Short mmCIF file of C-alpha atoms in Angstrom, two decimals:
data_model
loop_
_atom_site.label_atom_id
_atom_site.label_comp_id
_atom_site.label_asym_id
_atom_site.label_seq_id
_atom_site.Cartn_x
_atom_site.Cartn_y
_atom_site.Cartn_z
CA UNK A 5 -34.87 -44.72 4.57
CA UNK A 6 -33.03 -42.54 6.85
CA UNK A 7 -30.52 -42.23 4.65
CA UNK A 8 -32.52 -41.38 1.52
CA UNK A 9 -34.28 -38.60 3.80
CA UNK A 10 -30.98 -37.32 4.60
CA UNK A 11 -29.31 -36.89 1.24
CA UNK A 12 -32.38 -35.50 -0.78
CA UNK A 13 -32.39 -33.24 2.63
CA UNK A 14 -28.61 -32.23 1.88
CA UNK A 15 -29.15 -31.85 -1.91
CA UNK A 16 -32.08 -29.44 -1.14
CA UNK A 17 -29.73 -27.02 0.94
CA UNK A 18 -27.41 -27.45 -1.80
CA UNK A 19 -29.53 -25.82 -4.75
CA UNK A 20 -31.69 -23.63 -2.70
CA UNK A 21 -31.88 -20.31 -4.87
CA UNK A 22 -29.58 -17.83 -3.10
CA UNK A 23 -31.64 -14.65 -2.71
CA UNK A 24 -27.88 -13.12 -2.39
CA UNK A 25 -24.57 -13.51 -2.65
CA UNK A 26 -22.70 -14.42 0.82
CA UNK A 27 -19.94 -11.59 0.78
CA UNK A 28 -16.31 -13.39 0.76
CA UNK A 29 -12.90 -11.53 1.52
CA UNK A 30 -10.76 -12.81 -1.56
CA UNK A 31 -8.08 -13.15 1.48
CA UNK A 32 -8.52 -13.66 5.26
CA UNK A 33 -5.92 -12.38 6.93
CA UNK A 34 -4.23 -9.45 5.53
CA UNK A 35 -0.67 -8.09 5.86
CA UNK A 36 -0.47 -4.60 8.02
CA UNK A 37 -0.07 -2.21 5.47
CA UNK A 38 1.35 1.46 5.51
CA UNK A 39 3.20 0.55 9.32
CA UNK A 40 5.17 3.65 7.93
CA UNK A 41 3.83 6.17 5.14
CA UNK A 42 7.54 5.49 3.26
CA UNK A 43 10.78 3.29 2.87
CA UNK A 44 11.84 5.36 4.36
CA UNK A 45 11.39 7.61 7.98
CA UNK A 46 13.38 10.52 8.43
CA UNK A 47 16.63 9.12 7.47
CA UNK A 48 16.61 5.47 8.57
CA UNK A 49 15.28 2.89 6.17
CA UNK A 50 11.59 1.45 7.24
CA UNK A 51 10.12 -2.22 7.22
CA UNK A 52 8.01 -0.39 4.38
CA UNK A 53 8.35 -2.96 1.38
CA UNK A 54 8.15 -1.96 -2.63
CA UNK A 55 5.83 -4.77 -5.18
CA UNK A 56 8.02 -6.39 -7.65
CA UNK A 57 8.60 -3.94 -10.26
CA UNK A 58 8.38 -0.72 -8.60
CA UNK A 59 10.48 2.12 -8.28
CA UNK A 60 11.42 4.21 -5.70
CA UNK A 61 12.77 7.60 -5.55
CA UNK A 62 14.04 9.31 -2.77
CA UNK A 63 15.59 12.75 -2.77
CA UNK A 64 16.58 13.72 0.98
CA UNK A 65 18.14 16.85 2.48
CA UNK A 66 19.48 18.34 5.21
CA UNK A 67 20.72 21.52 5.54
CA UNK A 68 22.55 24.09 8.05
CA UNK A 69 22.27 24.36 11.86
CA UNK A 70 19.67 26.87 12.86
CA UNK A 71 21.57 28.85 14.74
CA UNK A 72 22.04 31.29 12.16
CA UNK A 73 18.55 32.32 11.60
CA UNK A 74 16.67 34.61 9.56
CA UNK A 75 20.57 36.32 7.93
CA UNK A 76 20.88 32.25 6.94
CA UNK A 77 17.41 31.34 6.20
CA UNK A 78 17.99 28.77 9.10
CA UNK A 79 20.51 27.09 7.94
CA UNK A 80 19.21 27.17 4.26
CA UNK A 81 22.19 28.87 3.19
CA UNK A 82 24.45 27.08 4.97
CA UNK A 83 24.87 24.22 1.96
CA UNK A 84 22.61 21.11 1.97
CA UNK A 85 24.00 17.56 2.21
CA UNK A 86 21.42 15.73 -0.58
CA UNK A 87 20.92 12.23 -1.14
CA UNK A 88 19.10 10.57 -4.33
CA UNK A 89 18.45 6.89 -4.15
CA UNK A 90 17.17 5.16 -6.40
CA UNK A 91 15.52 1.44 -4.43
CA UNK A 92 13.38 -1.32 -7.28
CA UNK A 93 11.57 -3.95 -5.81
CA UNK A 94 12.45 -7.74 -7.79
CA UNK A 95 10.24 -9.12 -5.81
CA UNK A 96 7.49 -8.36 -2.56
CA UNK A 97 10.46 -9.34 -0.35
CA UNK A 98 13.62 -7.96 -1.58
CA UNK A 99 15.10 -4.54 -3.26
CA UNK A 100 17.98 -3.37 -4.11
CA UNK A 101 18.95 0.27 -4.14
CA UNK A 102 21.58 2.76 -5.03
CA UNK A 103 22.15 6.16 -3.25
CA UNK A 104 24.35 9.45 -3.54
CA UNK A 105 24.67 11.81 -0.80
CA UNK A 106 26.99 14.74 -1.52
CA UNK A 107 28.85 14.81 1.88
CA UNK A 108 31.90 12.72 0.96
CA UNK A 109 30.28 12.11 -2.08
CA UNK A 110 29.24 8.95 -0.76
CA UNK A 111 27.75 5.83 -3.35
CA UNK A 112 26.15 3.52 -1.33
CA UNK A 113 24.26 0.41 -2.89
CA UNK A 114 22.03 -1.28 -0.62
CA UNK A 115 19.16 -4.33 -0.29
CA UNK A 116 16.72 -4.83 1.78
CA UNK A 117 14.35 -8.55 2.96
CA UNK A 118 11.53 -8.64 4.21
CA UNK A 119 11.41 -11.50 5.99
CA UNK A 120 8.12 -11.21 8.24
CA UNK A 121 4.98 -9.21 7.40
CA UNK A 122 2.77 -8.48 10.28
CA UNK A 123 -1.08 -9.55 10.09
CA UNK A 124 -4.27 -8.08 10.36
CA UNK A 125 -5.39 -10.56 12.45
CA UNK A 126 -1.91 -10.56 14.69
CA UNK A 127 -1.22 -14.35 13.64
CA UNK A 128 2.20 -11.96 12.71
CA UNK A 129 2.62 -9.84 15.62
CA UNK A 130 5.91 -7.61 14.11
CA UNK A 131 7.23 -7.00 10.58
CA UNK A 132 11.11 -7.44 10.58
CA UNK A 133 13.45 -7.07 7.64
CA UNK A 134 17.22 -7.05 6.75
CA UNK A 135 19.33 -4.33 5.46
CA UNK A 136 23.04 -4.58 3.95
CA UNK A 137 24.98 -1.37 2.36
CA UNK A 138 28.22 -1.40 0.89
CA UNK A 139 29.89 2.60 0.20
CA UNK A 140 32.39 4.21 -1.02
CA UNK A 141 33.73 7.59 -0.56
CA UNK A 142 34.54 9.18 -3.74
CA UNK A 143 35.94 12.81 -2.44
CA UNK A 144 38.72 14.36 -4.10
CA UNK A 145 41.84 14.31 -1.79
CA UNK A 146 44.52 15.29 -4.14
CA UNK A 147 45.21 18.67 -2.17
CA UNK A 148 46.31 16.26 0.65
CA UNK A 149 50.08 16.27 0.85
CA UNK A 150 50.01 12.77 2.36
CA UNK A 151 48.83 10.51 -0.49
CA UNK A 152 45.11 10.33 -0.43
CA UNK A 153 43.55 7.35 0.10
CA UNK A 154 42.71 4.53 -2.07
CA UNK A 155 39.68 2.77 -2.90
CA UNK A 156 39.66 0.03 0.03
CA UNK A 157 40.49 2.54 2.71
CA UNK A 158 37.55 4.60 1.45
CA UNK A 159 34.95 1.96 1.37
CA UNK A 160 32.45 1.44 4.41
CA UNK A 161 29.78 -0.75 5.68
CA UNK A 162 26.26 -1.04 7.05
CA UNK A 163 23.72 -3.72 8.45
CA UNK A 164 20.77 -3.39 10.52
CA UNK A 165 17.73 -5.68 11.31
CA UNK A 166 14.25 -3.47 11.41
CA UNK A 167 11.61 -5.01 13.75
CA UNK A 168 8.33 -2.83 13.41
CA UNK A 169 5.20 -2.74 14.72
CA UNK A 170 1.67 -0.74 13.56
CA UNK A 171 -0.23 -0.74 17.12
CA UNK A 172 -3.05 0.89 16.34
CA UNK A 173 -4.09 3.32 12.93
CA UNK A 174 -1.84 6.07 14.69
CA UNK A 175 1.24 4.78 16.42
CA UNK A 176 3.44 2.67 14.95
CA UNK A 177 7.21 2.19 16.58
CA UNK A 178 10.37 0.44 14.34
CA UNK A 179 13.65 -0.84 16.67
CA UNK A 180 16.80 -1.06 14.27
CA UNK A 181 19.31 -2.39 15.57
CA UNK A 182 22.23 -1.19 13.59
CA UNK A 183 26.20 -1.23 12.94
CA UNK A 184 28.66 0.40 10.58
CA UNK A 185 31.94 -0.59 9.19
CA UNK A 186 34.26 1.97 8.10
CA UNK A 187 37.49 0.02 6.53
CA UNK A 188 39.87 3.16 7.69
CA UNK A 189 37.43 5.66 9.55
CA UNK A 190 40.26 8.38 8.59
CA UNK A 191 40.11 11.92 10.11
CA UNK A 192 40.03 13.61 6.75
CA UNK A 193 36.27 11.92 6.24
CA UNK A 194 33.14 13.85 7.33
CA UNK A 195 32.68 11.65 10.47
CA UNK A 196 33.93 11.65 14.16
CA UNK A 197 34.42 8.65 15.33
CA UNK A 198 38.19 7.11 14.75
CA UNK A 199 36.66 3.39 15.33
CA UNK A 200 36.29 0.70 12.54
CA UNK A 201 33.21 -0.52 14.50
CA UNK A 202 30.25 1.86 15.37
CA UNK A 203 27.14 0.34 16.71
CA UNK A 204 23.89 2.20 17.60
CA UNK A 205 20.03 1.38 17.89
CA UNK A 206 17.99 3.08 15.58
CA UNK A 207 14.54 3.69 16.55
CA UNK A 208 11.61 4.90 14.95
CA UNK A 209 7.98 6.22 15.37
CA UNK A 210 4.76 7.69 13.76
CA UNK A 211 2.08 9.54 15.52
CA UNK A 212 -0.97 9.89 12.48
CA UNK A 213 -2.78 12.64 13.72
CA UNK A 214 -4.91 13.11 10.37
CA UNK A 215 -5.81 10.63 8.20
CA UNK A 216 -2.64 11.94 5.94
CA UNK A 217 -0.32 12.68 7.98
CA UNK A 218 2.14 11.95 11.06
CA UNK A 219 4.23 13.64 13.46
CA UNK A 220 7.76 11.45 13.24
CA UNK A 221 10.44 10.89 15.64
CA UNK A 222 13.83 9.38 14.86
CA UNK A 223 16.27 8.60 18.21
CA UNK A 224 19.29 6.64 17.38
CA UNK A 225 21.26 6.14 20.50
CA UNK A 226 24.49 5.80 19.67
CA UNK A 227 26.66 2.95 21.36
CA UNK A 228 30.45 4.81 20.69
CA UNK A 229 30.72 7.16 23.75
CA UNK A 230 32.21 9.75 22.45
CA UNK A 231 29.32 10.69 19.72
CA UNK A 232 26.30 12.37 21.03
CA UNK A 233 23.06 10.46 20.26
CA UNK A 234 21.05 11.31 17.18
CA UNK A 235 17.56 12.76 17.68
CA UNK A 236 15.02 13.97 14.95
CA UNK A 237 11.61 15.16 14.94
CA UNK A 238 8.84 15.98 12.11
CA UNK A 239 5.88 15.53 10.20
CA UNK A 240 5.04 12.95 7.35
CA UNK A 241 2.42 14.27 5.03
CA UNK A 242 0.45 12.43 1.95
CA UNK A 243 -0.22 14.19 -1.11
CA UNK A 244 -1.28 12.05 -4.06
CA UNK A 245 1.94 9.98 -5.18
CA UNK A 246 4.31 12.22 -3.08
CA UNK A 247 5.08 11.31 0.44
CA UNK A 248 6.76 14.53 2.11
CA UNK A 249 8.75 14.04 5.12
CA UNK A 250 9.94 17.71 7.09
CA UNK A 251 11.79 17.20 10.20
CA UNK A 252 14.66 18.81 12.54
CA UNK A 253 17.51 16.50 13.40
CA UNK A 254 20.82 16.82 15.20
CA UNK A 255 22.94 15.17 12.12
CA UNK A 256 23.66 16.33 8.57
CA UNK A 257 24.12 12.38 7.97
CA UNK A 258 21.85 10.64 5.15
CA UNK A 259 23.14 7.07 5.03
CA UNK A 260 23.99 4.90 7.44
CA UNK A 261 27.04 4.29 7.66
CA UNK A 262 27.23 8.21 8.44
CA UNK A 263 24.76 7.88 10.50
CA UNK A 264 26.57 6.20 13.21
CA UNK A 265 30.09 7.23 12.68
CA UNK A 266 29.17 11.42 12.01
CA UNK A 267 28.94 13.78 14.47
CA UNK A 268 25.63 15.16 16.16
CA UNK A 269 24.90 18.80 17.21
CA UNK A 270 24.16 19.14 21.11
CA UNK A 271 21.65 22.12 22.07
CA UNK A 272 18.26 22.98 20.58
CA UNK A 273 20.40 25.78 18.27
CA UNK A 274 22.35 22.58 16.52
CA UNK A 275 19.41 21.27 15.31
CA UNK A 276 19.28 21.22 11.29
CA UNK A 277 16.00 21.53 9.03
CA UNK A 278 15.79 18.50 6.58
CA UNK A 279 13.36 17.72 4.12
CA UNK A 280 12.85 14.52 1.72
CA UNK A 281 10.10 13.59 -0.70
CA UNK A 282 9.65 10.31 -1.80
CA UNK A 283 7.57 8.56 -4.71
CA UNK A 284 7.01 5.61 -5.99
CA UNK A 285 6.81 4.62 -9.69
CA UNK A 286 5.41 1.19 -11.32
CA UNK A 287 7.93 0.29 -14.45
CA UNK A 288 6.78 -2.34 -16.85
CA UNK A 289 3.47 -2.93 -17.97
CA UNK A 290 1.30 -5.03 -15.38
CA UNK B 22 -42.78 -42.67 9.13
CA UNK B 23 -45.61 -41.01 7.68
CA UNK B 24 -44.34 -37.59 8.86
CA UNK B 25 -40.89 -38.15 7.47
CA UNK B 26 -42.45 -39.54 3.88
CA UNK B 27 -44.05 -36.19 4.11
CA UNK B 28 -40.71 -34.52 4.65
CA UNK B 29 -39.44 -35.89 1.94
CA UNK B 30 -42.23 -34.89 -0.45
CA UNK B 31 -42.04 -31.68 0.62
CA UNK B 32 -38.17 -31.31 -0.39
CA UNK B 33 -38.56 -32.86 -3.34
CA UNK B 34 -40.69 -30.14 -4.15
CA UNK B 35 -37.70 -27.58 -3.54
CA UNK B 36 -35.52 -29.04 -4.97
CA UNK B 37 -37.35 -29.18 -8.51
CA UNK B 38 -37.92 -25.28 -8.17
CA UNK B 39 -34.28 -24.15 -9.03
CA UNK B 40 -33.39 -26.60 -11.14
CA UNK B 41 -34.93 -25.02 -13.67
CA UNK B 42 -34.43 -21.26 -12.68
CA UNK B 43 -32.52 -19.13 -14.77
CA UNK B 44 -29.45 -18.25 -12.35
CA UNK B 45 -26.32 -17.21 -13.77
CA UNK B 46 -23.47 -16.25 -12.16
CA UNK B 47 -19.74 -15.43 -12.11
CA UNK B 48 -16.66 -15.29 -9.49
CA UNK B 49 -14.11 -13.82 -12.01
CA UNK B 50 -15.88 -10.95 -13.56
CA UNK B 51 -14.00 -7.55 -14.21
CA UNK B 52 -14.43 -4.25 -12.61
CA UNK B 53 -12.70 -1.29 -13.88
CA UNK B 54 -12.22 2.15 -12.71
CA UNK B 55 -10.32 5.16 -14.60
CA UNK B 56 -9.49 8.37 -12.73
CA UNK B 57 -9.20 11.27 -15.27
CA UNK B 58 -7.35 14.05 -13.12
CA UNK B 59 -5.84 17.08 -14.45
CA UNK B 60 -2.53 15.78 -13.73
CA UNK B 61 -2.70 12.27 -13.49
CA UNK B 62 -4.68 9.55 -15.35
CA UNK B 63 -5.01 5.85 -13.57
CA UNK B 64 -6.68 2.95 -14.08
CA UNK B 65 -8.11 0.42 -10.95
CA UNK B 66 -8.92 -3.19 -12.17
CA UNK B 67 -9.84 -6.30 -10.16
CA UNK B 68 -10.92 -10.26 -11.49
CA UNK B 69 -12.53 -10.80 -8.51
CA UNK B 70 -16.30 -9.27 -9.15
CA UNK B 71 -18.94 -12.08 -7.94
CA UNK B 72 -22.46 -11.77 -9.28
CA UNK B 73 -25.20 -13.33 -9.55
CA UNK B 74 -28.21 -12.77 -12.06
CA UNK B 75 -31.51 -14.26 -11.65
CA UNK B 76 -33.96 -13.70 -14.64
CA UNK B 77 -37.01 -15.43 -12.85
CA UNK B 78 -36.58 -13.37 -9.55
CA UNK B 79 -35.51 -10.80 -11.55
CA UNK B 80 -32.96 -10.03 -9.08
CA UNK B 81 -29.01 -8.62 -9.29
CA UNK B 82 -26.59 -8.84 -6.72
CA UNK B 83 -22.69 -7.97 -7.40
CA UNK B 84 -20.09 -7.46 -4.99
CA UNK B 85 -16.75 -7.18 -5.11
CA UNK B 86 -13.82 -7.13 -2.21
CA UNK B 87 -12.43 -3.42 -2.62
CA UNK B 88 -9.32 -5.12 -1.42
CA UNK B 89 -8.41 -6.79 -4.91
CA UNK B 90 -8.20 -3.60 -6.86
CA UNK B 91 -4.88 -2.65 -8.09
CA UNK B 92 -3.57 0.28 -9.77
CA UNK B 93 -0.49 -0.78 -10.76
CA UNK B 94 1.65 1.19 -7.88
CA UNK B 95 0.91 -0.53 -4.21
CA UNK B 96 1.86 3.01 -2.44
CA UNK B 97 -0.89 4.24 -4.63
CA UNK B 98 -3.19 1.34 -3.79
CA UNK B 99 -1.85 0.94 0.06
CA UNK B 100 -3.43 4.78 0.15
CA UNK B 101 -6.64 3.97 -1.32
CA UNK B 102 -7.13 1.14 0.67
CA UNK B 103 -6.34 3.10 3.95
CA UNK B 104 -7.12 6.77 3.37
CA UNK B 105 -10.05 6.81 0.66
CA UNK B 106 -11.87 3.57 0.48
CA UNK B 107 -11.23 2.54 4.31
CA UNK B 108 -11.77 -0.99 3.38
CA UNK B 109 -10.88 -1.94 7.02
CA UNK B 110 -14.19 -0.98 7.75
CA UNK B 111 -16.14 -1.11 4.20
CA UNK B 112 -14.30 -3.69 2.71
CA UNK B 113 -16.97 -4.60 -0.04
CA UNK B 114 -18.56 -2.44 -2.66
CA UNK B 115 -22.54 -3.91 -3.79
CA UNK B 116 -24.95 -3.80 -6.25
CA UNK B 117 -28.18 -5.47 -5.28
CA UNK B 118 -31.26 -4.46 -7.57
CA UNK B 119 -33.05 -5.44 -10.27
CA UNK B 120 -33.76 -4.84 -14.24
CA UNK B 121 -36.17 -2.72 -15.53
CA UNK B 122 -37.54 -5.19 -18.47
CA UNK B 123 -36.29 -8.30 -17.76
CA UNK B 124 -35.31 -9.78 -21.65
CA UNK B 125 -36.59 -13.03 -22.87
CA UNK B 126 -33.15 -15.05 -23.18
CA UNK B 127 -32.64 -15.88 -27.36
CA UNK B 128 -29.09 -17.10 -27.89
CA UNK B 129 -27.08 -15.14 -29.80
CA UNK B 130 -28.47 -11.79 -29.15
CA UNK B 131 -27.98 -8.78 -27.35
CA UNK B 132 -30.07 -6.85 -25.14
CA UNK B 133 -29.50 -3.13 -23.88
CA UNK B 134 -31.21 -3.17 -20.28
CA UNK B 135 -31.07 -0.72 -17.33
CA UNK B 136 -30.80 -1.82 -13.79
CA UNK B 137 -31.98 -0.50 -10.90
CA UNK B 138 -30.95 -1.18 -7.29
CA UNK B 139 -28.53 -0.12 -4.09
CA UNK B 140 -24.92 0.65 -4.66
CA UNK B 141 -23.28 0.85 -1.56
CA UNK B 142 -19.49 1.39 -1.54
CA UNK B 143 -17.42 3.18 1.98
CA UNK B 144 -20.72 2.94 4.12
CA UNK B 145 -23.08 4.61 1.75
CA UNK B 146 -25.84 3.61 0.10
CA UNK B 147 -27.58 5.07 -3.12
CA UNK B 148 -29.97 3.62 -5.16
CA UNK B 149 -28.96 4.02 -8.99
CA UNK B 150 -29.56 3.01 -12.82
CA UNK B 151 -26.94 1.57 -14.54
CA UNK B 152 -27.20 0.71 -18.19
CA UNK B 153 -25.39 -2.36 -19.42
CA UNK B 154 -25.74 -4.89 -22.58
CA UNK B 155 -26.96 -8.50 -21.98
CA UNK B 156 -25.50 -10.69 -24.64
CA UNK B 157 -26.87 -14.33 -24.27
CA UNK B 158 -23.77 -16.71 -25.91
CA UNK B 159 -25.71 -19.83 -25.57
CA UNK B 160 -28.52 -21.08 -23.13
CA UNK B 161 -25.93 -21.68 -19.98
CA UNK B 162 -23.90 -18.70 -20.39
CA UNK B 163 -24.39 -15.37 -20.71
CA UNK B 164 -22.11 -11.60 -20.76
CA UNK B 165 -22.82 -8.59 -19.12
CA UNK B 166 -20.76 -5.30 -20.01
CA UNK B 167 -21.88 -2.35 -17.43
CA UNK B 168 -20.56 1.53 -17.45
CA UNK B 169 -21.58 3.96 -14.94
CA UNK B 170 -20.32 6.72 -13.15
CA UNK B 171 -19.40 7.06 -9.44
CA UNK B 172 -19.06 10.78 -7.80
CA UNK B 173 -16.45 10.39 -4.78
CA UNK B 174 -18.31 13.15 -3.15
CA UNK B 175 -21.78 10.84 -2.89
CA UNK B 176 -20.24 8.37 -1.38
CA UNK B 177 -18.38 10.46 1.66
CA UNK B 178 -14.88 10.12 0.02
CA UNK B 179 -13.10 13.29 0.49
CA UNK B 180 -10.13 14.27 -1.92
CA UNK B 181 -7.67 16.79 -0.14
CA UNK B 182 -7.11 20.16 -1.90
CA UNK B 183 -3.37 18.57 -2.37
CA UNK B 184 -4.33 15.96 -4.23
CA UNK B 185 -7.36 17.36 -6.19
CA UNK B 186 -5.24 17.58 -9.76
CA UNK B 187 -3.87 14.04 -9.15
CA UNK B 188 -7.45 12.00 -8.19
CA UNK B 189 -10.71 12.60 -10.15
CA UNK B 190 -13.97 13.47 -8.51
CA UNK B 191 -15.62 11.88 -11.12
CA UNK B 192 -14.63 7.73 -11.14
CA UNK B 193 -15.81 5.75 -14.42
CA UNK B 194 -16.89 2.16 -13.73
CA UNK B 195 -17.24 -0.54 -16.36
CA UNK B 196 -17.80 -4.37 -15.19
CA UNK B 197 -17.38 -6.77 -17.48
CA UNK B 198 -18.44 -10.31 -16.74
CA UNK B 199 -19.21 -13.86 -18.09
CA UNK B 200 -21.61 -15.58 -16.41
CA UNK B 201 -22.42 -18.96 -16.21
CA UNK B 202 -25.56 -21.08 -15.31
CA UNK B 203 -26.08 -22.48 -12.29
#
């Protein structure tokens, strides 16, 4: 009996007419999303991922020291080191990009993993991701009158791990530990150090201080003594497809590899305007 | 013994009201949105509309998770997500209301209704009338197709002066759905 009661009781709940629908999430726990606004922050390379398929297009600058002012537009007319790169995601994981920067004229083809996301629900409490570059300087050195350097000596190296974390809607922080390789780090290059090896520890942040945009900061301590560390400041701003990033930093340097190995200006007069925008374009139909 | 006997009478009772309602409803329907900017046209789409019509209430009720639209560029969507729809905190966007002249359900026609109800979408809630066709494909299933128009403005989504040639004010819905009987 008491079991008869009990399933006609169950089959009741079962087809009681809903009055409404019980609002689901289609998924629970959600990857962080937008720990940066870009791939990339300032000039290091974020935890930031691109969907399979997708494009992205960076075009970065960086142009005189300051200390000319107004006679040099602040370093406007000083010459600008520019990178394009080129990144497309093959999967939510891993991309693989290529990159120019005029100084050396430097080709540099990188990938990045993503190996962890962070969650929502901080079941995931960091994001952290891989990043390999291979580069090659492709300067003209014929007016040398030692013979210029062939293609092994000019190649260099880069790897870093990026370990990020969004805190809160406004601060988010990104640790990258870093090192480059430089196969024959030769004077003639545009880089100080004389070492193979150069190690340094990237480090990242983002202040949102409107729902669009961020103050940035960029501090890459560098772990070669004789190279001053590299220190950037600036502001991230959203506007429709376009993320604009405008900041002051102590290095010309786009890449990496420069990055650690190029010299940095000391004193608030050394400091050199730089400006990227990025976007991001879907290819293929969806 | 006599109380649970009653019980059970009493259930049985329930249980032979829905059985023969007229509920139909869906967990894969279509929602659609196109932005028509000066600069920039984009389409939104998500699968994942849930809805639920019930002709003998005479009672709607859609939702969908604002999460599960997709506009074919996840920067694009990331933003939406986070700066426009803030589907942190207004994850879902709802539809509860009703029709204005319920049909009478003959297979294999189609009936132009309006409905009238709540749409609430990024915290706010309006009450408007959306016209849609009915079409009743056989006595357990039946398609809905839905267009209406959704002003960003209404519903407390601001579009920054910088952006205002890439994102339309004006955002054209259509849902299209099959629905089944319960």
């Amino acid at each position: 009996m008491k079991k008869i009661f009990l399933f006609v009781f169950a089959f009741n709940i079962c087809t009681v007419a809903m009055a409404q629908l019980e609002r689901k999430l289609a998924v629970e726990d959600r990857p962080v999303e937008l720990t940066f606004h870009a791939p990339r922050h300032i000039n290091l390379l974020t935890v930031e991922p691109l969907s399979k398929k997708e494009l992205h297009f960076a075009i970065m600058h960086t142009f005189g020291t300051i200390d000319g002012g107004l006679q040099n537009l602040f370093g406007l007319d000083n010459g600008a080191n520019i990178q394009l790169s080129f990144e497309y995601g093959f999967s939510e994981k891993f991309s693989v990009g290529i990159a120019r920067a005029s100084q050396d004229k430097m080709y540099n083809v990188y990938g990045r993993y993503h190996l962890l996301q962070q969650t929502e629900s901080g079941s995931m409490p960091v994001s952290l991701s891989f990043m390999g570059s291979a580069g090659v300087n492709s300067s003209n050195y014929d007016f040398l009158l030692a013979e210029a350097p062939d293609f092994r000596e000019r190649t260099s190296f880069a790897f870093q791990t990026m370990i990020a974390r969004k805190f809160s809607d406004k601060l988010s922080l990104q640790l990258s530990p870093m090192l480059a390789y430089f196969t024959s780090p030769q004077p003639i290059f545009l880089i100080q150090s004389r070492e193979q090896m150069n190690l340094g520890l990237g480090m990242s942040g983002k202040y949102r201080f409107t729902s669009k945009s961020s103050f940035t900061l960029q501090y890459i301590p560098n772990f070669n003594s004789e190279i001053r560390n590299n220190l950037g400041l600036g502001i991230d701003i959203e506007a429709g497809g376009h993320v604009f990033q405008m900041y002051f930093v102590t290095s010309q340097a786009l890449n990496e590899q420069y990055l650690l190995a190029g010299a940095n200006g000391g004193g608030i007069d050394k400091f050199r305007i730089g400006f990227n925008v990025n976007r991001i374009f879907a290819t293929g139909g969806r | 013994m006599i109380n649970k006997i009653f019980l059970l009478l009493i259930s049985l009772f329930c249980v032979n009201a829905p059985v023969y309602s007229q509920v139909f409803q869906t967990e894969s329907g279509s929602v659609s949105f196109l932005s028509k900017a000066p600069l920039n046209e984009f389409t939104g789409t998500s699968q994942k509309l849930n809805g639920l019509i019930d002709l003998e209430k005479n009672l709607l009720d859609f939702y969908i998770d604002l999460n599960t639209l997709k506009t074919g560029i996840s920067l694009r969507d990331k933003h939406m997500r986070d700066n426009y729809l803030e589907t942190k905190k207004y994850p879902f966007a709802e539809f509860s209301g009703k029709l204005n002249t319920p049909p009478a359900l003959e297979v294999g026609k189609i009936y132009e209704v309006i409905a009238t109800g709540k749409f609430k979408i990024h915290g706010v809630t309006k009450t408007i009338n959306v016209p849609g066709k009915i079409k009743v494909v056989s006595a357990s299933q039946v398609d809905l197709n839905a267009n209406f128009k959704v002003l960003l403005s209404d519903y407390k989504i601001s579009i920054p002066k910088v952006v205002f040639y890439e994102l339309a004010e004006e955002q054209d819905v259509t849902i299209k759905a099959v629905f089944q009987k319960k």
